[in-house]
JSON list of C-alpha atoms in Angstrom, two decimals:
[
{"chain": "A", "resi": 15, "resn": "MET", "atom": "CA", "xyz": [0.01, 0.00, -0.01]},
{"chain": "A", "resi": 16, "resn": "ASN", "atom": "CA", "xyz": [1.21, 3.49, -0.77]},
{"chain": "A", "resi": 17, "resn": "SER", "atom": "CA", "xyz": [2.51, 4.93, 2.51]},
{"chain": "A", "resi": 18, "resn": "GLU", "atom": "CA", "xyz": [2.27, 8.45, 1.11]},
{"chain": "A", "resi": 19, "resn": "LEU", "atom": "CA", "xyz": [-1.41, 8.65, 2.10]},
{"chain": "A", "resi": 20, "resn": "ASN", "atom": "CA", "xyz": [-0.75, 9.56, 5.71]},
{"chain": "A", "resi": 21, "resn": "ASP", "atom": "CA", "xyz": [1.70, 8.19, 8.20]},
{"chain": "A", "resi": 22, "resn": "ASN", "atom": "CA", "xyz": [0.00, 9.60, 11.30]},
{"chain": "A", "resi": 23, "resn": "LYS", "atom": "CA", "xyz": [-1.16, 6.62, 13.35]},
{"chain": "A", "resi": 24, "resn": "ASP", "atom": "CA", "xyz": [-2.15, 8.49, 16.45]},
{"chain": "A", "resi": 25, "resn": "GLY", "atom": "CA", "xyz": [-5.18, 10.55, 15.49]},
{"chain": "A", "resi": 26, "resn": "ALA", "atom": "CA", "xyz": [-8.12, 10.87, 13.17]},
{"chain": "A", "resi": 27, "resn": "GLN", "atom": "CA", "xyz": [-7.37, 12.44, 9.81]},
{"chain": "A", "resi": 28, "resn": "VAL", "atom": "CA", "xyz": [-9.31, 15.27, 8.24]},
{"chain": "A", "resi": 29, "resn": "ASN", "atom": "CA", "xyz": [-6.93, 16.29, 5.48]},
{"chain": "A", "resi": 30, "resn": "ASP", "atom": "CA", "xyz": [-5.88, 14.72, 2.20]},
{"chain": "A", "resi": 31, "resn": "LEU", "atom": "CA", "xyz": [-9.30, 13.21, 1.59]},
{"chain": "A", "resi": 32, "resn": "SER", "atom": "CA", "xyz": [-8.69, 13.00, -2.14]},
{"chain": "A", "resi": 33, "resn": "LYS", "atom": "CA", "xyz": [-5.59, 10.82, -1.65]},
{"chain": "A", "resi": 34, "resn": "SER", "atom": "CA", "xyz": [-7.52, 8.44, 0.57]},
{"chain": "A", "resi": 35, "resn": "ILE", "atom": "CA", "xyz": [-10.43, 8.19, -1.80]},
{"chain": "A", "resi": 36, "resn": "GLN", "atom": "CA", "xyz": [-8.04, 7.62, -4.71]},
{"chain": "A", "resi": 37, "resn": "GLY", "atom": "CA", "xyz": [-6.61, 4.73, -2.70]},
{"chain": "A", "resi": 38, "resn": "ILE", "atom": "CA", "xyz": [-9.91, 2.82, -2.70]},
{"chain": "A", "resi": 39, "resn": "LEU", "atom": "CA", "xyz": [-11.25, 3.87, -6.14]},
{"chain": "A", "resi": 40, "resn": "PRO", "atom": "CA", "xyz": [-9.58, 1.04, -8.11]},
{"chain": "A", "resi": 41, "resn": "SER", "atom": "CA", "xyz": [-11.17, -1.50, -5.79]},
{"chain": "A", "resi": 42, "resn": "LEU", "atom": "CA", "xyz": [-14.58, 0.15, -6.08]},
{"chain": "A", "resi": 43, "resn": "ASP", "atom": "CA", "xyz": [-14.42, 0.29, -9.89]},
{"chain": "A", "resi": 44, "resn": "LEU", "atom": "CA", "xyz": [-13.36, -3.34, -10.08]},
{"chain": "A", "resi": 45, "resn": "PHE", "atom": "CA", "xyz": [-16.11, -4.37, -7.72]},
{"chain": "A", "resi": 46, "resn": "ASN", "atom": "CA", "xyz": [-18.73, -2.55, -9.83]},
{"chain": "A", "resi": 47, "resn": "GLU", "atom": "CA", "xyz": [-17.75, -4.57, -12.91]},
{"chain": "A", "resi": 48, "resn": "PHE", "atom": "CA", "xyz": [-19.41, -7.61, -11.30]},
{"chain": "A", "resi": 49, "resn": "GLU", "atom": "CA", "xyz": [-17.15, -9.97, -13.27]},
{"chain": "A", "resi": 50, "resn": "GLY", "atom": "CA", "xyz": [-16.03, -13.41, -12.22]},
{"chain": "A", "resi": 51, "resn": "GLN", "atom": "CA", "xyz": [-17.36, -15.47, -9.38]},
{"chain": "A", "resi": 52, "resn": "ASP", "atom": "CA", "xyz": [-18.87, -13.85, -6.33]},
{"chain": "A", "resi": 53, "resn": "LYS", "atom": "CA", "xyz": [-15.95, -13.52, -3.93]},
{"chain": "A", "resi": 54, "resn": "THR", "atom": "CA", "xyz": [-18.30, -13.28, -0.99]},
{"chain": "A", "resi": 55, "resn": "VAL", "atom": "CA", "xyz": [-18.87, -17.01, -1.46]},
{"chain": "A", "resi": 56, "resn": "ILE", "atom": "CA", "xyz": [-15.71, -18.41, -3.02]},
{"chain": "A", "resi": 57, "resn": "ASN", "atom": "CA", "xyz": [-13.19, -16.67, -0.70]},
{"chain": "A", "resi": 58, "resn": "LYS", "atom": "CA", "xyz": [-15.29, -16.61, 2.45]},
{"chain": "A", "resi": 59, "resn": "ASP", "atom": "CA", "xyz": [-12.79, -18.33, 4.73]},
{"chain": "A", "resi": 60, "resn": "GLN", "atom": "CA", "xyz": [-9.95, -16.09, 3.61]},
{"chain": "A", "resi": 61, "resn": "TRP", "atom": "CA", "xyz": [-11.69, -12.70, 3.87]},
{"chain": "A", "resi": 62, "resn": "HIS", "atom": "CA", "xyz": [-13.68, -13.71, 6.94]},
{"chain": "A", "resi": 63, "resn": "SER", "atom": "CA", "xyz": [-10.50, -14.52, 8.83]},
{"chain": "A", "resi": 64, "resn": "GLN", "atom": "CA", "xyz": [-9.09, -11.10, 7.94]},
{"chain": "A", "resi": 65, "resn": "LEU", "atom": "CA", "xyz": [-12.14, -9.40, 9.40]},
{"chain": "A", "resi": 66, "resn": "ASN", "atom": "CA", "xyz": [-12.17, -11.52, 12.53]},
{"chain": "A", "resi": 67, "resn": "GLU", "atom": "CA", "xyz": [-8.72, -10.60, 13.69]},
{"chain": "A", "resi": 68, "resn": "ARG", "atom": "CA", "xyz": [-8.41, -8.96, 17.07]},
{"chain": "A", "resi": 69, "resn": "LEU", "atom": "CA", "xyz": [-8.58, -5.19, 17.11]},
{"chain": "A", "resi": 70, "resn": "PRO", "atom": "CA", "xyz": [-5.15, -3.64, 17.72]},
{"chain": "A", "resi": 71, "resn": "ASP", "atom": "CA", "xyz": [-4.35, -2.00, 21.05]},
{"chain": "A", "resi": 72, "resn": "THR", "atom": "CA", "xyz": [-3.10, 1.09, 19.20]},
{"chain": "A", "resi": 73, "resn": "GLY", "atom": "CA", "xyz": [-4.17, 2.64, 15.92]},
{"chain": "A", "resi": 74, "resn": "GLN", "atom": "CA", "xyz": [-2.61, 1.33, 12.74]},
{"chain": "A", "resi": 75, "resn": "GLY", "atom": "CA", "xyz": [-3.12, 4.51, 10.74]},
{"chain": "A", "resi": 76, "resn": "LEU", "atom": "CA", "xyz": [-5.04, 5.59, 7.73]},
{"chain": "A", "resi": 77, "resn": "ASP", "atom": "CA", "xyz": [-2.84, 3.61, 5.30]},
{"chain": "A", "resi": 78, "resn": "ARG", "atom": "CA", "xyz": [-3.88, 0.37, 7.01]},
{"chain": "A", "resi": 79, "resn": "VAL", "atom": "CA", "xyz": [-7.57, 1.30, 6.85]},
{"chain": "A", "resi": 80, "resn": "ILE", "atom": "CA", "xyz": [-7.32, 2.07, 3.13]},
{"chain": "A", "resi": 81, "resn": "GLU", "atom": "CA", "xyz": [-5.40, -1.18, 2.61]},
{"chain": "A", "resi": 82, "resn": "GLN", "atom": "CA", "xyz": [-8.03, -3.24, 4.45]},
{"chain": "A", "resi": 83, "resn": "LEU", "atom": "CA", "xyz": [-10.86, -1.57, 2.56]},
{"chain": "A", "resi": 84, "resn": "SER", "atom": "CA", "xyz": [-9.14, -2.14, -0.81]},
{"chain": "A", "resi": 85, "resn": "GLU", "atom": "CA", "xyz": [-7.98, -5.70, -0.22]},
{"chain": "A", "resi": 86, "resn": "TRP", "atom": "CA", "xyz": [-10.70, -7.25, 1.90]},
{"chain": "A", "resi": 87, "resn": "ILE", "atom": "CA", "xyz": [-13.83, -5.21, 2.42]},
{"chain": "A", "resi": 88, "resn": "ILE", "atom": "CA", "xyz": [-14.68, -3.87, -1.00]},
{"chain": "A", "resi": 89, "resn": "PRO", "atom": "CA", "xyz": [-13.75, -6.89, -3.14]},
{"chain": "A", "resi": 90, "resn": "ASN", "atom": "CA", "xyz": [-15.81, -9.19, -0.89]},
{"chain": "A", "resi": 91, "resn": "GLY", "atom": "CA", "xyz": [-18.90, -7.01, -0.71]},
{"chain": "A", "resi": 92, "resn": "LEU", "atom": "CA", "xyz": [-22.31, -8.46, -1.41]},
{"chain": "A", "resi": 93, "resn": "ARG", "atom": "CA", "xyz": [-23.22, -7.98, -5.08]},
{"chain": "A", "resi": 94, "resn": "THR", "atom": "CA", "xyz": [-26.80, -6.84, -4.59]},
{"chain": "A", "resi": 95, "resn": "GLY", "atom": "CA", "xyz": [-26.46, -4.28, -7.36]},
{"chain": "A", "resi": 96, "resn": "ALA", "atom": "CA", "xyz": [-25.14, -6.73, -9.97]},
{"chain": "A", "resi": 97, "resn": "PRO", "atom": "CA", "xyz": [-27.16, -7.04, -13.17]},
{"chain": "A", "resi": 98, "resn": "GLY", "atom": "CA", "xyz": [-29.47, -9.99, -12.88]},
{"chain": "A", "resi": 99, "resn": "PHE", "atom": "CA", "xyz": [-29.40, -10.08, -9.09]},
{"chain": "A", "resi": 100, "resn": "SER", "atom": "CA", "xyz": [-33.00, -10.57, -8.04]},
{"chain": "A", "resi": 101, "resn": "GLY", "atom": "CA", "xyz": [-32.77, -11.82, -4.46]},
{"chain": "A", "resi": 102, "resn": "TRP", "atom": "CA", "xyz": [-33.56, -8.44, -3.00]},
{"chain": "A", "resi": 103, "resn": "ILE", "atom": "CA", "xyz": [-35.53, -5.43, -4.09]},
{"chain": "A", "resi": 104, "resn": "THR", "atom": "CA", "xyz": [-32.64, -3.07, -4.07]},
{"chain": "A", "resi": 105, "resn": "THR", "atom": "CA", "xyz": [-30.11, -1.80, -6.54]},
{"chain": "A", "resi": 106, "resn": "ALA", "atom": "CA", "xyz": [-26.61, -0.41, -6.31]},
{"chain": "A", "resi": 107, "resn": "PRO", "atom": "CA", "xyz": [-26.47, 3.36, -5.98]},
{"chain": "A", "resi": 108, "resn": "THR", "atom": "CA", "xyz": [-25.69, 5.42, -9.04]},
{"chain": "A", "resi": 109, "resn": "VAL", "atom": "CA", "xyz": [-22.44, 7.35, -9.27]},
{"chain": "A", "resi": 110, "resn": "ALA", "atom": "CA", "xyz": [-24.35, 10.57, -8.59]},
{"chain": "A", "resi": 111, "resn": "ALA", "atom": "CA", "xyz": [-25.87, 9.12, -5.46]},
{"chain": "A", "resi": 112, "resn": "VAL", "atom": "CA", "xyz": [-22.47, 7.96, -4.20]},
{"chain": "A", "resi": 113, "resn": "CYS", "atom": "CA", "xyz": [-21.01, 11.43, -4.79]},
{"chain": "A", "resi": 114, "resn": "ALA", "atom": "CA", "xyz": [-23.94, 13.09, -3.02]},
{"chain": "A", "resi": 115, "resn": "GLY", "atom": "CA", "xyz": [-23.64, 10.65, -0.08]},
{"chain": "A", "resi": 116, "resn": "LEU", "atom": "CA", "xyz": [-19.89, 11.30, 0.16]},
{"chain": "A", "resi": 117, "resn": "ALA", "atom": "CA", "xyz": [-20.44, 15.05, 0.08]},
{"chain": "A", "resi": 118, "resn": "SER", "atom": "CA", "xyz": [-23.08, 14.85, 2.79]},
{"chain": "A", "resi": 119, "resn": "MET", "atom": "CA", "xyz": [-20.75, 12.83, 5.03]},
{"chain": "A", "resi": 120, "resn": "VAL", "atom": "CA", "xyz": [-17.92, 15.34, 4.66]}
]
């Protein structure tokens, strides 16, 4: 993972938002392609063990959060918005809705 994002491991970060978002965008774009097998099912033991690890006693920093999101959380998300998915009455948000949600959170 690119350690240029932010090396501060002691406190919450409120600057360099664009660098952090850029760190997860490739994973988000790849996830939204909905290609290949559903990783939620085929890699369950692997990603599940990553999420079940004990929380650290001290913060690991923003770089680690971005890394975990990019490598484990996003790629193994539930594909409810995939074309042809009919198990739920929901769809993935549009790009405009994601941008509006992000702006409202900031």
